[in-house]
PDB file of C-alpha atoms in Angstrom:
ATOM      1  CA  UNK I  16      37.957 -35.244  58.478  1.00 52.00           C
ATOM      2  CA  UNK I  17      40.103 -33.176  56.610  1.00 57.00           C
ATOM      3  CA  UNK I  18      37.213 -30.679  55.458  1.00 57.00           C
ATOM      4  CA  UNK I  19      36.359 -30.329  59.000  1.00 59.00           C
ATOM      5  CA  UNK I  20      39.904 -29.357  60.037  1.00 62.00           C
ATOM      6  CA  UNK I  21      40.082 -26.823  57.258  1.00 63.00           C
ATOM      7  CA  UNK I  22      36.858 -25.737  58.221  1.00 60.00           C
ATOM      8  CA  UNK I  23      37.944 -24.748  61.679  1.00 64.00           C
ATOM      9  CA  UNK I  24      40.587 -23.285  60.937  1.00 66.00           C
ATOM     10  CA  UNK I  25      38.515 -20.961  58.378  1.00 59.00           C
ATOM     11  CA  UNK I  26      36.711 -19.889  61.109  1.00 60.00           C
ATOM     12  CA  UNK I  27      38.696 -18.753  63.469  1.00 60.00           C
ATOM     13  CA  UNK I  28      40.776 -17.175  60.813  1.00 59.00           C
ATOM     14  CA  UNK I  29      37.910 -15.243  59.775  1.00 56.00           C
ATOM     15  CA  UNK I  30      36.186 -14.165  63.292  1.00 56.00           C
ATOM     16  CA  UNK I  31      40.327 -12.782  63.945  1.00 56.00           C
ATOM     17  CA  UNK I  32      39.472 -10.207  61.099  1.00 53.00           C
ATOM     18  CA  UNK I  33      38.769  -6.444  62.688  1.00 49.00           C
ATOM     19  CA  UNK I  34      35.048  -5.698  62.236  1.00 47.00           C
ATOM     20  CA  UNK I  35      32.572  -3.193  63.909  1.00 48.00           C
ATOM     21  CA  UNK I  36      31.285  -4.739  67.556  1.00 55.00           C
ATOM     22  CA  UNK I  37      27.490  -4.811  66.293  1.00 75.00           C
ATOM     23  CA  UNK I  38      26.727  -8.518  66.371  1.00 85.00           C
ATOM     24  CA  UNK I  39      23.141  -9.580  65.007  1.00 86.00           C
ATOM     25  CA  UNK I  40      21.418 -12.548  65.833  1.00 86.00           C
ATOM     26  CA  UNK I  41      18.836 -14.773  63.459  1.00 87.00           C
ATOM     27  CA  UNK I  42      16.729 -17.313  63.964  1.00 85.00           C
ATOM     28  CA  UNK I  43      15.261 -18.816  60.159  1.00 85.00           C
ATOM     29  CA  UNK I  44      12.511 -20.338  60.272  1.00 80.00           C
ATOM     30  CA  UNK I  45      12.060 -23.008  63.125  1.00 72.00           C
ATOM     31  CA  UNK I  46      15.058 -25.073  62.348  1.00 80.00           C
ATOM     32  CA  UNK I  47      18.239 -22.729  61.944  1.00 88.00           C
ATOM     33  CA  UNK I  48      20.404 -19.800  63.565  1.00 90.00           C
ATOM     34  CA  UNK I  49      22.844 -17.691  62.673  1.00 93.00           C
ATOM     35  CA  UNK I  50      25.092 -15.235  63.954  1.00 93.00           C
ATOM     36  CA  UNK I  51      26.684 -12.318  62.023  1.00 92.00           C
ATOM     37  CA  UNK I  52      28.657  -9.014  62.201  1.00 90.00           C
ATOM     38  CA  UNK I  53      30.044  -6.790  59.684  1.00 89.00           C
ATOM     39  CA  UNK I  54      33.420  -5.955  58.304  1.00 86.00           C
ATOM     40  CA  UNK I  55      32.811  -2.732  57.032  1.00 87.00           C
ATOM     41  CA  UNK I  56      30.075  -1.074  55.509  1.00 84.00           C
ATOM     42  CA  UNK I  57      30.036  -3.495  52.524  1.00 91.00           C
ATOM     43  CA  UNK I  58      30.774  -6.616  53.734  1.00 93.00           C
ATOM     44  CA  UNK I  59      29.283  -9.024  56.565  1.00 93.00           C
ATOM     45  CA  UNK I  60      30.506 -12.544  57.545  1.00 93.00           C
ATOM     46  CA  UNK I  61      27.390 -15.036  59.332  1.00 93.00           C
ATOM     47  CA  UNK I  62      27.809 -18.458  60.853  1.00 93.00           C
ATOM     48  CA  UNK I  63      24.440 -20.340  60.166  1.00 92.00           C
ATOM     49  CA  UNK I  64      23.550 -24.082  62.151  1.00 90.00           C
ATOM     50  CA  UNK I  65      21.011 -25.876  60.580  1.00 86.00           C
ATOM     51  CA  UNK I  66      19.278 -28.426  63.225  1.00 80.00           C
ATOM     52  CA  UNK I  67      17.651 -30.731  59.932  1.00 67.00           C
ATOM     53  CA  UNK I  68      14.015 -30.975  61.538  1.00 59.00           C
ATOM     54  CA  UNK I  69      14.460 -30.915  64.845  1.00 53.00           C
ATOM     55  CA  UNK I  70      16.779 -33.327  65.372  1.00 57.00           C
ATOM     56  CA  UNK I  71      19.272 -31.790  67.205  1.00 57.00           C
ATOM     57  CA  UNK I  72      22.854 -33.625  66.005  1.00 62.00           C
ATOM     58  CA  UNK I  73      21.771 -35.634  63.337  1.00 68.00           C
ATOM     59  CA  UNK I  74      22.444 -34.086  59.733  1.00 71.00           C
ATOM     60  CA  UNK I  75      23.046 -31.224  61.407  1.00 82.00           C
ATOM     61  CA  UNK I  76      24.594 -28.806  59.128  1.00 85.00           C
ATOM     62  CA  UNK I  77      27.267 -25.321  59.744  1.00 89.00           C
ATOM     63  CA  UNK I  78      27.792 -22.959  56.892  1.00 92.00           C
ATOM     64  CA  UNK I  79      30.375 -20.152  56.765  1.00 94.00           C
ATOM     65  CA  UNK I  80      28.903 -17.430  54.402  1.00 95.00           C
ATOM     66  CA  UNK I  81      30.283 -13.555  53.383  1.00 95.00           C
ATOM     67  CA  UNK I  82      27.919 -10.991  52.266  1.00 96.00           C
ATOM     68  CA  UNK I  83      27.922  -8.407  49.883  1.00 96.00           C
ATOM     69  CA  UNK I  84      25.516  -5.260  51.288  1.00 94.00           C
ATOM     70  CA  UNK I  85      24.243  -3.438  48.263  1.00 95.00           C
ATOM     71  CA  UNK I  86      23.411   0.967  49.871  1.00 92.00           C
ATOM     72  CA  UNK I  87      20.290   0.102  52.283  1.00 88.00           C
ATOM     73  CA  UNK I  88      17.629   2.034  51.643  1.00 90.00           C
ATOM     74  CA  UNK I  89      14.975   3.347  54.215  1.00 88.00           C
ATOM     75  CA  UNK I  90      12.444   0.066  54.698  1.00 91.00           C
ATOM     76  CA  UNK I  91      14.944  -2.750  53.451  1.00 93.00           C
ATOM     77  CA  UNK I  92      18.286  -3.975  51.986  1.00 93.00           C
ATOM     78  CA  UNK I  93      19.320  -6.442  49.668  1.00 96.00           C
ATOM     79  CA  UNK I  94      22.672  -8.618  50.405  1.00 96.00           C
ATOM     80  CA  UNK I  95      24.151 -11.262  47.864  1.00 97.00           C
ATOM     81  CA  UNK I  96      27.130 -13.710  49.302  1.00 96.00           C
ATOM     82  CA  UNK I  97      28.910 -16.643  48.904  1.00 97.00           C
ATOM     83  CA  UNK I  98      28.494 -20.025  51.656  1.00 96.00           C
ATOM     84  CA  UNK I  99      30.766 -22.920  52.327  1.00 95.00           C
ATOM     85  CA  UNK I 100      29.204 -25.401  54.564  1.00 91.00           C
ATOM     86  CA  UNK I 101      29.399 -29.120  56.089  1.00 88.00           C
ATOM     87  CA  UNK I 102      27.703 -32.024  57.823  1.00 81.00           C
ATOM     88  CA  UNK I 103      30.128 -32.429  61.069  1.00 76.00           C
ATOM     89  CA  UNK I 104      28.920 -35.793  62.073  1.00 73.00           C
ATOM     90  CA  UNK I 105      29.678 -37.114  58.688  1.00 68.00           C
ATOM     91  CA  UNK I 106      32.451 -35.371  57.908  1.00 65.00           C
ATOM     92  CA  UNK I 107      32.420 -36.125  54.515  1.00 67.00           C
ATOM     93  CA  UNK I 108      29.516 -33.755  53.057  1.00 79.00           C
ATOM     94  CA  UNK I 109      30.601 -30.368  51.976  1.00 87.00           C
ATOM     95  CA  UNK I 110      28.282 -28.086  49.677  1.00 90.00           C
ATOM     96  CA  UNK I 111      28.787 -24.502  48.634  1.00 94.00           C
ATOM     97  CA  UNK I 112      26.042 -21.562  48.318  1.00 95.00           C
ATOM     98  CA  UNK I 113      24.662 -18.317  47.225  1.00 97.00           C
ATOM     99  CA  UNK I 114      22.400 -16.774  49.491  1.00 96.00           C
ATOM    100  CA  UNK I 115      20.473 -14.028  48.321  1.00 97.00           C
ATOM    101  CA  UNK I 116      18.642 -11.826  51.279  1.00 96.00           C
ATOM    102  CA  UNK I 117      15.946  -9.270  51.784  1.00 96.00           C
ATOM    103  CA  UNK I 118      16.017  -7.638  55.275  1.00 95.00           C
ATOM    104  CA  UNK I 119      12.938  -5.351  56.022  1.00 95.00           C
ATOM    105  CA  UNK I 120      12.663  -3.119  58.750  1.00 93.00           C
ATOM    106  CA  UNK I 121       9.157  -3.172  59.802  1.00 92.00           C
ATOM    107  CA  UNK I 122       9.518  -0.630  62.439  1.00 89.00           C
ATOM    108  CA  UNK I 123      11.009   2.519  61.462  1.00 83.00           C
ATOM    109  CA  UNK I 124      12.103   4.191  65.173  1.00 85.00           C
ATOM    110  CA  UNK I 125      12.897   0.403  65.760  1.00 87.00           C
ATOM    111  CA  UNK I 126      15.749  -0.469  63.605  1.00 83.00           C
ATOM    112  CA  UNK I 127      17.537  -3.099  65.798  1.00 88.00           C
ATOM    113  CA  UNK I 128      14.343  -5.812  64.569  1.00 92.00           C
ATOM    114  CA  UNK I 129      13.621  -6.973  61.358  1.00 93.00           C
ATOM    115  CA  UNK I 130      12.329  -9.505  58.846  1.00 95.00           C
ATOM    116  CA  UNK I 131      14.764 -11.677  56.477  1.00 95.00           C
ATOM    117  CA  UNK I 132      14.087 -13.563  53.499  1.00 96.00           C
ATOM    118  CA  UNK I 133      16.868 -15.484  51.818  1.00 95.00           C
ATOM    119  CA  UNK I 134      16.564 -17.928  48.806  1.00 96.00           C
ATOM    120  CA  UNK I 135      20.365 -19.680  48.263  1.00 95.00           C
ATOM    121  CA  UNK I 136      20.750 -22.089  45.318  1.00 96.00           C
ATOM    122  CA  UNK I 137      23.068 -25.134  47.112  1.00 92.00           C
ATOM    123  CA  UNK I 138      25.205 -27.301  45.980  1.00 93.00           C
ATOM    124  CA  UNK I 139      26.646 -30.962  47.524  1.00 87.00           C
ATOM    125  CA  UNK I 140      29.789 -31.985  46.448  1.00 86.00           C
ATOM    126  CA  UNK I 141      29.707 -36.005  47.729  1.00 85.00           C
ATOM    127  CA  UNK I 142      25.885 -36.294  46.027  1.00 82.00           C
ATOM    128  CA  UNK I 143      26.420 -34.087  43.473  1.00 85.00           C
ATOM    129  CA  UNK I 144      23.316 -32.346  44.208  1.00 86.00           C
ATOM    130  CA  UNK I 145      22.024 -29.327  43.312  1.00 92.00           C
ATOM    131  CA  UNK I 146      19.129 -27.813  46.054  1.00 90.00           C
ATOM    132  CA  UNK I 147      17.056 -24.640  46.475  1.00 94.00           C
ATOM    133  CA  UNK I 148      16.920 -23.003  50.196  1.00 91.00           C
ATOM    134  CA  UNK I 149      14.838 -20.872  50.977  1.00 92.00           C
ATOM    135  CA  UNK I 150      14.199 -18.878  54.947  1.00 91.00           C
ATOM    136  CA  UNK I 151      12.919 -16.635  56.798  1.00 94.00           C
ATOM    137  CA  UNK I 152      13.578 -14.935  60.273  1.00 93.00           C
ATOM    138  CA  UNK I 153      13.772 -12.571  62.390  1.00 93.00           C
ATOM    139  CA  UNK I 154      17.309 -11.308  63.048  1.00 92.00           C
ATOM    140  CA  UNK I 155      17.902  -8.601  65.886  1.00 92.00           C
ATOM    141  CA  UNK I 156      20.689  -5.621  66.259  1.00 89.00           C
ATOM    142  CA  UNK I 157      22.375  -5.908  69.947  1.00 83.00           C
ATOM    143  CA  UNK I 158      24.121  -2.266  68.922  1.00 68.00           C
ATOM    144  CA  UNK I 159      22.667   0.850  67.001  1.00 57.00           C
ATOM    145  CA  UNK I 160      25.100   1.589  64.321  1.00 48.00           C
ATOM    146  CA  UNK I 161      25.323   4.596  62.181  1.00 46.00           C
ATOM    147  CA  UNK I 162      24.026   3.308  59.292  1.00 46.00           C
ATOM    148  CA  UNK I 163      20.538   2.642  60.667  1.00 44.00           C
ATOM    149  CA  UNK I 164      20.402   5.845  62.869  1.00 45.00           C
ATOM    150  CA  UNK I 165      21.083   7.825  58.905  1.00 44.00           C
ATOM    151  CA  UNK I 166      17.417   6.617  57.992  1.00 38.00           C
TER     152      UNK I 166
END
């Protein structure tokens, strides 16, 4: 209960941070969504719910996760971050993770839409297991920013 506490209170400490308005929204695969915005330039924070196989509250998992944006070039960019996550209903599972993501922009005078691929290595602290994710998506842009008008 603790974990989930602390967890709270990392996120709202961390949506209080100033960051540009552009919010993007992602749905992974068939089973997960996440919400993100950027800092700055180099950094983005995303909120991620994973619904474990359509089963709506059961296992169902929230992870916390900072990016590093490497300089996006004109049909993709790579990000590398860091993930804390848990399983609310238990409580009691926490794991930690690495996502690594590829976001293509398919459509060139259509920046706002694009294609992600993330692979995260996963870690469980209470099972002391060690898992590979992997997803894909489609995240959308609700704002033009600078950055993809430069293209």
């Amino acid at each position: 209960m603790k974990s989930v506490k602390t967890f709270i209170t990392l996120i709202f400490f961390l949506f209080s941070l100033s960051c540009f308005s552009q919010v993007k929204v992602t749905s992974y695969s068939i089973y997960a969504i996440g919400v993100s915005a950027p800092f700055n330039d180099l950094f983005a924070g995303e909120i991620k719910v994973f619904t474990n196989q359509g089963q709506l509250f059961e296992n169902t998992s929230i992870e916390l996760s900072g990016s590093y944006k490497f300089v996006p070039k004109p049909y993709h960019q790579f990000s590398v971050g860091l993930g804390f996550g848990l399983i609310p209903e238990s409580g009691e599972d926490a794991f930690f993770s690495a996502p690594l993501s590829l976001e293509i922009f398919p459509i060139q005078s259509f920046k706002q839409l694009s294609v992600v691929i993330e692979v995260a290595p996963e870690y469980y602290f209470n099972n002391e297991i060690l898992n590979l994710r992997h997803l894909w998506g489609i995240r959308y842009s609700f704002e033009k920013s600078a950055r993809n008008e430069a293209f």
